[in-house]
PDB file of C-alpha atoms in Angstrom:
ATOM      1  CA  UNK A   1       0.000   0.000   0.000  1.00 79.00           C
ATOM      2  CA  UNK A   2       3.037   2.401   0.937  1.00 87.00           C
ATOM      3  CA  UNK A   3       4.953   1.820  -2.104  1.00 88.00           C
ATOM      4  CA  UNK A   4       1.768   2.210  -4.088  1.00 89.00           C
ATOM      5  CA  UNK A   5       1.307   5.573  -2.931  1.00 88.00           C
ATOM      6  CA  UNK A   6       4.931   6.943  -2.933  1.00 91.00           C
ATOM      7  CA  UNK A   7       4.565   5.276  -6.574  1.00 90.00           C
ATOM      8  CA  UNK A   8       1.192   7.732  -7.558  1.00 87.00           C
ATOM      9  CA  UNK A   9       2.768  10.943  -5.502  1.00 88.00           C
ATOM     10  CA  UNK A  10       5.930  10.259  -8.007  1.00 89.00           C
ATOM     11  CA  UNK A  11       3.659  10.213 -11.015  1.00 88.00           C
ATOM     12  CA  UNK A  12       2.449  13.626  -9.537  1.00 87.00           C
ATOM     13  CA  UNK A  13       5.155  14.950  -9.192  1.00 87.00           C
ATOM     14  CA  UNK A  14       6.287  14.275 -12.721  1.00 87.00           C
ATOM     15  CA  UNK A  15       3.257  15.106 -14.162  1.00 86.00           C
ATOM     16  CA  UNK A  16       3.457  18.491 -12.041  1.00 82.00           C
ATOM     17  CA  UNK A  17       6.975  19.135 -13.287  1.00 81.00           C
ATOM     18  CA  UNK A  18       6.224  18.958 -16.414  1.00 80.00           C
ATOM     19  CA  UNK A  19       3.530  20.906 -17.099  1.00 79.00           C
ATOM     20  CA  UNK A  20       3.552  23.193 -13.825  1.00 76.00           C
ATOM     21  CA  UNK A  21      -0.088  22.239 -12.667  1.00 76.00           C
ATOM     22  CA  UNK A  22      -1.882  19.096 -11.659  1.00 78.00           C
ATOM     23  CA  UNK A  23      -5.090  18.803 -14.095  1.00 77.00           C
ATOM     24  CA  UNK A  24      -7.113  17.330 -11.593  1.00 77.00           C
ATOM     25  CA  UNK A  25      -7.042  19.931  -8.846  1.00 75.00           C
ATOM     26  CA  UNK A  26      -9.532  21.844  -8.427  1.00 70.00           C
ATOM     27  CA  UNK A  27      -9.314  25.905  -9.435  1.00 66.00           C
ATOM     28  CA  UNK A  28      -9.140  28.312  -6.497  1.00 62.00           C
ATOM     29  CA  UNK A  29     -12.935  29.784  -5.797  1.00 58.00           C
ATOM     30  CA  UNK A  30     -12.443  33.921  -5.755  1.00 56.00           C
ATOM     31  CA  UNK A  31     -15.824  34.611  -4.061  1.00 55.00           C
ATOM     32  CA  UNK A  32     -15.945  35.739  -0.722  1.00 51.00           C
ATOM     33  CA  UNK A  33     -14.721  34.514   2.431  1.00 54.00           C
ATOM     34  CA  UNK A  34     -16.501  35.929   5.001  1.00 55.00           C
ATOM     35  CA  UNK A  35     -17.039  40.005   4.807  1.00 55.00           C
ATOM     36  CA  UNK A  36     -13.871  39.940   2.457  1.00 56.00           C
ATOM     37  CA  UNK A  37     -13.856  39.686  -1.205  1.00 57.00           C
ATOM     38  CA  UNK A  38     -10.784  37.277  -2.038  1.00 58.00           C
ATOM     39  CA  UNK A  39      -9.300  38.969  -4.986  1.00 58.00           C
ATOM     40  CA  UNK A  40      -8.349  42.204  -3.622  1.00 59.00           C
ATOM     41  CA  UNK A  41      -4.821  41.073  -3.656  1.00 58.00           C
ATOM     42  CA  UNK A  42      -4.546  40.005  -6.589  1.00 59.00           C
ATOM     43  CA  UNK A  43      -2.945  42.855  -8.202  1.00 59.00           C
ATOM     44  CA  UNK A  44      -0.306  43.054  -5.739  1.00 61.00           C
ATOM     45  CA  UNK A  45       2.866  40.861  -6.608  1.00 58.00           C
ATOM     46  CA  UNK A  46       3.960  40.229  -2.704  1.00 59.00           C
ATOM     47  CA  UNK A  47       0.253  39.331  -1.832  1.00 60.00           C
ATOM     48  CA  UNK A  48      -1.032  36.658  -4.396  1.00 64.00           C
ATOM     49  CA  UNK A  49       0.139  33.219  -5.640  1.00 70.00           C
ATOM     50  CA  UNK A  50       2.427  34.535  -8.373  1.00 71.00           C
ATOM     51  CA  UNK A  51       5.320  34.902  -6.144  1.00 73.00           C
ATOM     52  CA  UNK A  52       5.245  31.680  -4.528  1.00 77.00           C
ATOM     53  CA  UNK A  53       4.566  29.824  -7.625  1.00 78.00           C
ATOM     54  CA  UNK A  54       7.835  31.419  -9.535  1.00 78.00           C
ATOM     55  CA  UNK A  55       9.913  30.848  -7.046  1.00 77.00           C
ATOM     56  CA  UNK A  56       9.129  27.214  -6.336  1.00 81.00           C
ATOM     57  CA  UNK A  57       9.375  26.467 -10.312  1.00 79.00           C
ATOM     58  CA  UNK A  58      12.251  28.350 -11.196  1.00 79.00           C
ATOM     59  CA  UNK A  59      14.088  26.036  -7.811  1.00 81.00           C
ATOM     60  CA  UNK A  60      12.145  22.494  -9.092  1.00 84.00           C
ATOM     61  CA  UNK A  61      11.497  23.244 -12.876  1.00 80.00           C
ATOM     62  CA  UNK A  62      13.590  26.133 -13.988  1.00 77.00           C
ATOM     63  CA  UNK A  63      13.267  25.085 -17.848  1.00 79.00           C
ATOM     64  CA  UNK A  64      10.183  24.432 -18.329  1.00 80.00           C
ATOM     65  CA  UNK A  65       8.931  27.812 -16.357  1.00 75.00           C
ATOM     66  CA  UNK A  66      11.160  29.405 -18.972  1.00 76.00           C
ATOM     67  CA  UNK A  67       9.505  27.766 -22.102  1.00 82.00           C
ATOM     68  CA  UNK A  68       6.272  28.586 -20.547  1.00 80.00           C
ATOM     69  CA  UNK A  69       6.932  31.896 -19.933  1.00 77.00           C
ATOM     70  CA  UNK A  70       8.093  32.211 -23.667  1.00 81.00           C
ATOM     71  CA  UNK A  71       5.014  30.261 -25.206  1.00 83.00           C
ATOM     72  CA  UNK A  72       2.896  32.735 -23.768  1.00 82.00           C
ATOM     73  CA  UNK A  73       1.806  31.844 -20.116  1.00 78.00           C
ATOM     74  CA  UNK A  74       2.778  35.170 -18.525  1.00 74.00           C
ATOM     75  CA  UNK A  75      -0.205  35.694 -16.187  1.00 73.00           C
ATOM     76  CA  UNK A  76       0.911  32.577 -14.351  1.00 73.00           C
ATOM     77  CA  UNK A  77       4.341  33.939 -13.076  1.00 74.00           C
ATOM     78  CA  UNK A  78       5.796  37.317 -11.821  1.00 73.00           C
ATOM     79  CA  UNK A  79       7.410  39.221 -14.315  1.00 74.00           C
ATOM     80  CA  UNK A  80      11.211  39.340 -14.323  1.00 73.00           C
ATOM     81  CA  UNK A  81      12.021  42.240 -13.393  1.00 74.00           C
ATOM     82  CA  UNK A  82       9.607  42.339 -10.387  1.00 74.00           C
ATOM     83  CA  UNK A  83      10.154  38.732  -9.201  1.00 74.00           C
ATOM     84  CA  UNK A  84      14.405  40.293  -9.179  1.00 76.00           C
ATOM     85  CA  UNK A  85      13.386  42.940  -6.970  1.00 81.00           C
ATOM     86  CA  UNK A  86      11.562  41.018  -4.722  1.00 78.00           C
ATOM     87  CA  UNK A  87      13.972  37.619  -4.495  1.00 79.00           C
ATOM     88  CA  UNK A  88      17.167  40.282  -4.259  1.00 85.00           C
ATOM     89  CA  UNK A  89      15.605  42.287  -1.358  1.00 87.00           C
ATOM     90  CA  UNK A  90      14.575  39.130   0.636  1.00 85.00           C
ATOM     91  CA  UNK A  91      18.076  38.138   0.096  1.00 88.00           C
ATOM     92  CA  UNK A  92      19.102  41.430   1.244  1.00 91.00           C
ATOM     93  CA  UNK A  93      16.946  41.190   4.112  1.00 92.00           C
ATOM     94  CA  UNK A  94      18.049  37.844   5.440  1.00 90.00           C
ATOM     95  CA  UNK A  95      21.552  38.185   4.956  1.00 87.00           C
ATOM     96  CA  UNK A  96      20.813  41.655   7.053  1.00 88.00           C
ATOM     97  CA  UNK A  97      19.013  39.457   9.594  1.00 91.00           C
ATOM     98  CA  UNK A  98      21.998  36.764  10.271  1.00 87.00           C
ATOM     99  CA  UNK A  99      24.346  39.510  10.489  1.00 84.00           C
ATOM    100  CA  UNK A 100      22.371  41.195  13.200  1.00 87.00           C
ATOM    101  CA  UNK A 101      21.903  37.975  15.153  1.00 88.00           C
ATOM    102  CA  UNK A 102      25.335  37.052  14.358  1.00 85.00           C
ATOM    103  CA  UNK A 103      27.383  39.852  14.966  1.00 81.00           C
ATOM    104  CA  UNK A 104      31.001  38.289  13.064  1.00 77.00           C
ATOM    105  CA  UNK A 105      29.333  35.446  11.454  1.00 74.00           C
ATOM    106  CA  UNK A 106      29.501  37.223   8.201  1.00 69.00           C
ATOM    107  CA  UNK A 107      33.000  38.455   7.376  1.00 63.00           C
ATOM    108  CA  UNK A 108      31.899  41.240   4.710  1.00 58.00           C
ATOM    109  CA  UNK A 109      35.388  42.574   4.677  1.00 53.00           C
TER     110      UNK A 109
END
């Protein structure tokens, strides 16, 4: 039974990577949760799904986001220059964050 499922969540995987969405999930409902319409955010690039999404492909599928992004599919990631800004200043940020927890542990000489 285990190496049944580890064998299916492999397929997913695969299937995931390569074409950067499983087809039988279901889509994300934009209607309201509670008093709060759900797609307020979704213009802003630090608050919605875009982010996280190019991020985790360009680390697990780097190519393929690349030929997607080419073919057309530009809605479904950030765009370049915004998702530079964003991963260089959380790069900034941490490496700001170790050095002020770790006063030495970063020789920046």
């Amino acid at each position: 039974m285990k190496k049944e499922r580890l064998l299916a969540r492999v397929r997913a995987f695969t299937i995931w990577q390569k074409n950067g969405f499983l087809p039988w999930s279901k889509p994300k409902d934009k209607t309201k949760n509670g008093s709060f319409y759900k797609g307020a955010f979704d213009s802003i690039p630090f608050l919605n799904d875009d982010a996280k999404r190019t991020f985790v492909h360009l680390l697990l599928r780097p190519g393929y986001m690349i030929r997607d992004y080419i073919k057309g599919q530009h809605e479904r990631y950030l765009a370049p220059l915004t998702s530079l800004i964003i991963f260089y200043a959380f790069i900034a940020l941490s490496v700001l964050i170790v050095a002020l927890l770790f006063p030495g542990s970063l020789l920046l000489s």
